[in-house]
Short mmCIF file of C-alpha atoms in Angstrom, two decimals:
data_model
loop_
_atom_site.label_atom_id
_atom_site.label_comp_id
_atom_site.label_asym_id
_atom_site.label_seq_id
_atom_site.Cartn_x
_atom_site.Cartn_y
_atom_site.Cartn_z
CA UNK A 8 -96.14 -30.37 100.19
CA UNK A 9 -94.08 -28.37 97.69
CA UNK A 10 -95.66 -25.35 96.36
CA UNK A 11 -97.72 -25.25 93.09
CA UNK A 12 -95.99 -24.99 89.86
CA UNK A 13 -92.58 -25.97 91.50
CA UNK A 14 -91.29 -28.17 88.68
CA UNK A 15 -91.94 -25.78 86.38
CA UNK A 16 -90.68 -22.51 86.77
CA UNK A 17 -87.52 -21.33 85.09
CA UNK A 18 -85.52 -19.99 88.18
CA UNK A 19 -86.60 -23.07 90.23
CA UNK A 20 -85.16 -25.56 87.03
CA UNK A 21 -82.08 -23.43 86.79
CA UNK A 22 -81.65 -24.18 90.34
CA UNK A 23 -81.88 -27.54 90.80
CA UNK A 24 -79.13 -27.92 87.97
CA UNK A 25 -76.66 -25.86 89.26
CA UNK A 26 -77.35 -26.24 92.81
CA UNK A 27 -77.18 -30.33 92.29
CA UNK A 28 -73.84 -29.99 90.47
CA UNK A 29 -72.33 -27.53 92.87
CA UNK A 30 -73.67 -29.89 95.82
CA UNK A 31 -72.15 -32.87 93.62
CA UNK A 32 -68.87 -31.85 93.20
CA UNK A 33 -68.51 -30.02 96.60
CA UNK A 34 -68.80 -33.51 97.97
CA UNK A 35 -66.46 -35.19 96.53
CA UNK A 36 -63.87 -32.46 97.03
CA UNK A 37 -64.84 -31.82 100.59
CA UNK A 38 -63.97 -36.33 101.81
CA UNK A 39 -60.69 -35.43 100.65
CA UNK A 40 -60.36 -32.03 102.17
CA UNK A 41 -61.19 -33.05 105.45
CA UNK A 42 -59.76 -36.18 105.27
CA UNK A 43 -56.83 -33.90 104.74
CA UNK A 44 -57.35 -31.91 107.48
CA UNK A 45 -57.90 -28.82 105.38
CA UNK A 46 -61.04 -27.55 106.46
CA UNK A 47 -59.64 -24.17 106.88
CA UNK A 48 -58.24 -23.97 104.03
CA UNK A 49 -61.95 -25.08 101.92
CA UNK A 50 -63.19 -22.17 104.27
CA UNK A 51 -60.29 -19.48 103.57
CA UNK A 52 -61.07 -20.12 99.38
CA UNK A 53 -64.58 -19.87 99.93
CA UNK A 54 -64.35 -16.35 101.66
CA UNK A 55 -61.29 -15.37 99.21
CA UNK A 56 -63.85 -16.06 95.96
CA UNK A 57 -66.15 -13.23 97.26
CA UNK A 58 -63.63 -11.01 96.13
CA UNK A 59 -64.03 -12.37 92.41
CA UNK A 60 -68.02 -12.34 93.24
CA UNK A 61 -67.80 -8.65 94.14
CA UNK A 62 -65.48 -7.47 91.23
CA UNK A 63 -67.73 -9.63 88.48
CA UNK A 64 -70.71 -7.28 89.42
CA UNK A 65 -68.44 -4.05 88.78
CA UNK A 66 -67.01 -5.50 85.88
CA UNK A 67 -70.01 -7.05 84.36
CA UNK A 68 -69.12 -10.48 83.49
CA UNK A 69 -70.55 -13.47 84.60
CA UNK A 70 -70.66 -13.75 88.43
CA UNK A 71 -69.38 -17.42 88.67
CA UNK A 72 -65.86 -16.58 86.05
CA UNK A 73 -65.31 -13.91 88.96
CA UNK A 74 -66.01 -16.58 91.87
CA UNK A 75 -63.28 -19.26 90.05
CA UNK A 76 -60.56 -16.61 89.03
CA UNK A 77 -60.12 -15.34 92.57
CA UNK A 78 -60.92 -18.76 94.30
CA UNK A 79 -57.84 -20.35 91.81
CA UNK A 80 -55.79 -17.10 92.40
CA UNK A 81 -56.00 -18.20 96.11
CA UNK A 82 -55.42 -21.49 95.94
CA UNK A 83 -52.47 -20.85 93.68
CA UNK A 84 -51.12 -18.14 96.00
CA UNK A 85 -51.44 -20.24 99.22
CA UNK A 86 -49.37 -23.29 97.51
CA UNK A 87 -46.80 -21.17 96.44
CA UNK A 88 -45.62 -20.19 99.18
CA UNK A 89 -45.12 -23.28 99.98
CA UNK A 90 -45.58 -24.28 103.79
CA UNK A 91 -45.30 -27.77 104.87
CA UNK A 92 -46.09 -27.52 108.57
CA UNK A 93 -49.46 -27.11 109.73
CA UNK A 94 -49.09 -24.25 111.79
CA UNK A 95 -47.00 -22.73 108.95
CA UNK A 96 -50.18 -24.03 106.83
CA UNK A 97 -52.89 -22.09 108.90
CA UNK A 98 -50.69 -18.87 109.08
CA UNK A 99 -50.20 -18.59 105.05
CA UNK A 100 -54.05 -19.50 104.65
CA UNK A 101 -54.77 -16.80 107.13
CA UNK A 102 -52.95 -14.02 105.59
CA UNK A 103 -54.33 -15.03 102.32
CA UNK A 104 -57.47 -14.92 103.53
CA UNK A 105 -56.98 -11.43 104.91
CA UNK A 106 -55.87 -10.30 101.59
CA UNK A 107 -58.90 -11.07 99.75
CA UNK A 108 -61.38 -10.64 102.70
CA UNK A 109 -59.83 -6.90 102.08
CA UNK A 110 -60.45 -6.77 98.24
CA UNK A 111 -63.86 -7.50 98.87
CA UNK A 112 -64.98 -5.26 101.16
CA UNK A 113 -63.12 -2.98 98.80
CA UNK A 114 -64.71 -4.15 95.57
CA UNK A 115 -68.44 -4.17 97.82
CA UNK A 116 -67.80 -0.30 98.36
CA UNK A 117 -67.01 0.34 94.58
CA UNK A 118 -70.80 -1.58 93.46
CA UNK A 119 -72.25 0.10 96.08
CA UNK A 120 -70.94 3.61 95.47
CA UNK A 121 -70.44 3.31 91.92
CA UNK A 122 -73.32 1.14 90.12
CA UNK A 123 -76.97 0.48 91.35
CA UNK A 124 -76.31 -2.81 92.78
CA UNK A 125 -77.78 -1.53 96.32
CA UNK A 126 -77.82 -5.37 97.10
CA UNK A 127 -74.96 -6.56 95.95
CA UNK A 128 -73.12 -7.45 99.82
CA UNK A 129 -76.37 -9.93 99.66
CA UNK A 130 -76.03 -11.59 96.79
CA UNK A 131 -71.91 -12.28 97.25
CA UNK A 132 -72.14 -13.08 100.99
CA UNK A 133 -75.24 -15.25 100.83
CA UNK A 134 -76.40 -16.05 97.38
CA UNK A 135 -79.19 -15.48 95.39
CA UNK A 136 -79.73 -19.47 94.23
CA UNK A 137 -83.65 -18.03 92.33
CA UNK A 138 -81.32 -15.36 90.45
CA UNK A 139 -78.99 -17.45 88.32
CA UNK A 140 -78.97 -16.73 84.52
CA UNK A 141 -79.92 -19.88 82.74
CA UNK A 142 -76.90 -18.70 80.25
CA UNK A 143 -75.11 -19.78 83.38
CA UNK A 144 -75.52 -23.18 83.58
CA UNK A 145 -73.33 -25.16 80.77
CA UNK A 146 -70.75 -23.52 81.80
CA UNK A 147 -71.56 -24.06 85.77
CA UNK A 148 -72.18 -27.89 84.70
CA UNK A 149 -69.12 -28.30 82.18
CA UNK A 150 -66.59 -26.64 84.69
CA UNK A 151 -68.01 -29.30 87.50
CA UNK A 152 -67.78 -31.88 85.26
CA UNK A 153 -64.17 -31.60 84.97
CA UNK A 154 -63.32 -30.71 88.67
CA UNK A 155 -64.96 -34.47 88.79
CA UNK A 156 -62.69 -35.64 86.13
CA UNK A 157 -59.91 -34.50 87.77
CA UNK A 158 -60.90 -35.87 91.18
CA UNK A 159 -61.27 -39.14 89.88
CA UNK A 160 -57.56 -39.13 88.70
CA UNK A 161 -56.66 -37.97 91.88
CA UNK A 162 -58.20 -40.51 93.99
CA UNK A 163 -55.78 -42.84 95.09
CA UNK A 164 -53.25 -40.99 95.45
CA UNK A 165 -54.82 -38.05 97.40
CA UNK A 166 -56.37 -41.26 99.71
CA UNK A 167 -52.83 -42.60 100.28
CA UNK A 168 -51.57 -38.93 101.45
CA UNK A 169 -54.18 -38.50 103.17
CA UNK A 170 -53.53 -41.85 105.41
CA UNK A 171 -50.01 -42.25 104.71
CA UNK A 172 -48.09 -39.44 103.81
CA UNK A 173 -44.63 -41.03 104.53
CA UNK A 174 -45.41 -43.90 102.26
CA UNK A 175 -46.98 -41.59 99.61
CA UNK A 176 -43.50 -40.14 99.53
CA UNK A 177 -41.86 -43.58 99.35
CA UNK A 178 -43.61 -44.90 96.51
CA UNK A 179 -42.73 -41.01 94.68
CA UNK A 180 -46.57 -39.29 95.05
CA UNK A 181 -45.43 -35.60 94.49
CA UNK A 182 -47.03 -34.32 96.73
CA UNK A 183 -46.61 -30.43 96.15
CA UNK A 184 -48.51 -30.68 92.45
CA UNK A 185 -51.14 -33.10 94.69
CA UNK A 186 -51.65 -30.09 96.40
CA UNK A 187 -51.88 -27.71 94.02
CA UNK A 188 -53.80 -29.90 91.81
CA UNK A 189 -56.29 -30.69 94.88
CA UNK A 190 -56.56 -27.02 95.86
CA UNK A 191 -57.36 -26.19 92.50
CA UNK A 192 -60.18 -28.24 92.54
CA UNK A 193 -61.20 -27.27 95.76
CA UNK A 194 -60.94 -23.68 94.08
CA UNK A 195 -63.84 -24.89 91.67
CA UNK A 196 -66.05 -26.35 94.49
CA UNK A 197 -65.79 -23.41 96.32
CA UNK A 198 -67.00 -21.10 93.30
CA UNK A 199 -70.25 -23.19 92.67
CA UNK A 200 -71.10 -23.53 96.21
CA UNK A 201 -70.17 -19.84 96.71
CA UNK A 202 -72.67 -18.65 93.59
CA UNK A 203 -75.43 -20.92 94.63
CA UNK A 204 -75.39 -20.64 98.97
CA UNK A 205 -73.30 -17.58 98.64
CA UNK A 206 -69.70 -17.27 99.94
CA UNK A 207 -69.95 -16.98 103.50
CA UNK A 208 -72.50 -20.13 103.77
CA UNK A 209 -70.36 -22.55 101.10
CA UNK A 210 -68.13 -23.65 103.59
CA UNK A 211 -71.48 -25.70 104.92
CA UNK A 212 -71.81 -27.35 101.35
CA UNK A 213 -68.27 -28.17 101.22
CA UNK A 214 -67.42 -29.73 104.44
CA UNK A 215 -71.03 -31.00 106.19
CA UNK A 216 -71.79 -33.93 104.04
CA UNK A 217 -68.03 -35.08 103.48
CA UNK A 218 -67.91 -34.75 107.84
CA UNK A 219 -70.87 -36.39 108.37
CA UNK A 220 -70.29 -39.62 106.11
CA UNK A 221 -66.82 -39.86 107.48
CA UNK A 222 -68.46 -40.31 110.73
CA UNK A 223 -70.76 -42.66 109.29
CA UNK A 224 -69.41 -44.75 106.42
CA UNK A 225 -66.24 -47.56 106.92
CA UNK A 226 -64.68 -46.86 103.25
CA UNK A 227 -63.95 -43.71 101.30
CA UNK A 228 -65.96 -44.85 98.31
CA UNK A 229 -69.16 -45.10 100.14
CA UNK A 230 -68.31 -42.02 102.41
CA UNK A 231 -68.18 -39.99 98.57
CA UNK A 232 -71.75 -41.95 98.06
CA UNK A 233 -72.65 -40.71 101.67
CA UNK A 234 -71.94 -37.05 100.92
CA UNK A 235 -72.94 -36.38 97.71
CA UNK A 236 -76.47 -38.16 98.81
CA UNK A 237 -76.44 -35.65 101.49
CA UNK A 238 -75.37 -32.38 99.10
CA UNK A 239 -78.39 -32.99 97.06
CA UNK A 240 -80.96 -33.78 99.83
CA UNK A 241 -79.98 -30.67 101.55
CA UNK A 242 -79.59 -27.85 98.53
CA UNK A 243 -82.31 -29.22 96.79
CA UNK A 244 -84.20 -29.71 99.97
CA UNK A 245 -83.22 -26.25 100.52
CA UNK A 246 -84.69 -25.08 97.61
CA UNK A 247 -88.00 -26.68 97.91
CA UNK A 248 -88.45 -25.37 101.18
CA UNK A 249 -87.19 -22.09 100.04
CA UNK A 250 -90.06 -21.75 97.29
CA UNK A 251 -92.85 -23.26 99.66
CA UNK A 252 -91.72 -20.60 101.88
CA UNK A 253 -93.30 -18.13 99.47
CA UNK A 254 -97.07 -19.37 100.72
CA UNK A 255 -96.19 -19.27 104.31
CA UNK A 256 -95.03 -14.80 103.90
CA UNK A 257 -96.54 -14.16 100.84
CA UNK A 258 -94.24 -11.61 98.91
CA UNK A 259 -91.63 -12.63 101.65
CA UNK A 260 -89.78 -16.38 101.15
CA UNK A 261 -86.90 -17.32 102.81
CA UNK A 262 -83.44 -17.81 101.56
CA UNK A 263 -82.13 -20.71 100.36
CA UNK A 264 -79.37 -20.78 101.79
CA UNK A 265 -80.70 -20.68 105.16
CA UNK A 266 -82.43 -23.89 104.58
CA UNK A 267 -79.56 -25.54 102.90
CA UNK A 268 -77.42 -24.61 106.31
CA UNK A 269 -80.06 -26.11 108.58
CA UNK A 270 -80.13 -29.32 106.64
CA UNK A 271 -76.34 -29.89 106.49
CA UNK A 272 -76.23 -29.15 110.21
CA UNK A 273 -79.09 -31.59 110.85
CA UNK A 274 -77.38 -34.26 108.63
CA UNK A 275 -74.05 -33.94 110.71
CA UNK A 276 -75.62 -34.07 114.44
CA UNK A 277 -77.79 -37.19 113.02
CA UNK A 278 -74.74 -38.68 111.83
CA UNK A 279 -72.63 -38.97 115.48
CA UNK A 280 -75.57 -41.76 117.12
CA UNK A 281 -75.58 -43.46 113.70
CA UNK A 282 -72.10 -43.89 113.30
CA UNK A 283 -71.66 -44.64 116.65
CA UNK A 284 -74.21 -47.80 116.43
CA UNK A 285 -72.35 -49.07 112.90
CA UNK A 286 -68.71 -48.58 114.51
CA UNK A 287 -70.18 -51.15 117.54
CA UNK A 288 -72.11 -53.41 115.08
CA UNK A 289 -68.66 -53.33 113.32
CA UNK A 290 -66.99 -53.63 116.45
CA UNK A 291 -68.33 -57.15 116.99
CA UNK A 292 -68.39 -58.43 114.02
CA UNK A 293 -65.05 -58.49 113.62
CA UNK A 294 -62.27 -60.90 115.32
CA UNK A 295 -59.79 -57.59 115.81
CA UNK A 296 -59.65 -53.89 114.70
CA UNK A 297 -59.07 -53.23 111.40
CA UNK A 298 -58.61 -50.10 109.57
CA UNK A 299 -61.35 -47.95 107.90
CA UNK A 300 -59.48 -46.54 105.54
CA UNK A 301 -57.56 -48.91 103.01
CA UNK A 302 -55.84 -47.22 99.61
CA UNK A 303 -57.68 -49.85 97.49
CA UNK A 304 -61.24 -48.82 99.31
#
């Protein structure tokens, strides 16, 4: 039973838009990311954007133009450099991560010690979803809109180096701007997530729905359907909860993000037993194994 007057409070509305889009679009990033095996790398942007969360609140501009510049700074910086292995991969993402994991906690001490945001560490590390400014949201919903854009572009191509590198590079996929261009985006799903669950918690967003429809659906297509179904049942889900939670302390609710987290978590463990029971179902039905993944699904 969600809580009187739910539909129609301002904070609550401003919400659901910008939590839906951030869910949205950190689902359709997040199949290819871990179909990609870059995980780490979804999780290393998310932390690295605190900085920019951190330094908008000392600077005074808008919280999510701080979240994107650092999150693209990072992405940027961890392509550059250019490694191809995967341990090579982890190690750049790990000093880059370092890097801005220090310019937050340095840019935390400056609001603290030098402006009245006393809860500031709060608000970057875990979000403050009932706090957005509603000036926020065409510009939250225009710069998802054309992560989207971009990711539909992107879509075969990132699916065939995802399954196929080697033939990627036969058929000439350039595959250094595919990964720029994909951690770019990933950049942008990182920010929303990181202003709506906070950047510690976005990683959850990014990569529990895309994990648990890959574990669940038989084509890409219907794994992006899969996530982005499960994005929006758990933030906005999480939200509902979150303002019901209100009656249960009064003057006390719980955080959103907490919800959101618990949701995504549930979604994933449900997902194993389910998948398992399609992959036999599948299994049988068919004369001989086939692939899951084709470039034209």
């Amino acid at each position: 039973m969600i809580g009187a007057g739910f539909f129609g409070n301002g904070p609550v509305q401003v919400a659901l838009l910008i939590g839906g889009g951030a869910a949205v679009v950190s689902a359709v990033v997040g199949v290819f990311t871990v179909m990609r095996g870059q995980s780490f790398a979804g999780h290393a942007l998310a932390d690295i954007s605190s900085a920019g969360g951190s330094a908008s609140l000392l600077l005074g501009i808008p919280a999510l133009a701080g979240f994107l510049a650092m999150a693209a700074l990072g992405a940027g910086g961890m392509e550059m450099i250019g490694a191809r292995q995967i341990r090579e991969r982890d190690l750049v993402t790990g000093i880059v991560l370092g890097a801005g994991l220090g310019l937050t906690a340095l840019f935390l001490y400056l609001d603290i010690s030098t402006t009245s945001a006393s809860g500031a560490a709060n608000t970057v590390m875990f979000g403050s979803m009932f706090a957005i400014a509603p000036s926020t949201v065409p510009f939250a919903l225009g710069v998802g809109a054309l992560a989207l854009a971009v990711s539909v572009v992107l879509y075969r191509p990132l699916l065939l180096i995802a399954i196929d590198p080697d033939l990627a590079a036969i058929r000439g996929v350039n595959a250094r701007l595919l990964g720029l261009l994909h951690l770019l985006v990933l950049a942008v799903a990182v920010a929303l997530s990181a202003m709506t669950i906070g950047a510690i918690l976005s990683t959850a967003l990014l990569i529990g729905p895309a994990a648990a429809a890959l574990r669940v659906a038989t084509r890409p297509v219907w794994a992006i359907v899969l996530a982005v179904t499960i994005g929006l049942v758990a933030t906005w889900g999480g939200i509902a909860l979150a303002y019901d939670s209100f009656y249960w302390t009064p003057g006390h609710g719980w955080p959103v993000s907490f919800f959101v987290v618990v949701i995504v978590v549930a979604s994933y463990a449900a997902a194993g037993p389910v998948g398992g029971v399609l992959a036999r179902r599948h299994a049988t039905a068919l004369p001989a194994p086939v692939s899951c993944f084709e470039p034209g699904g």
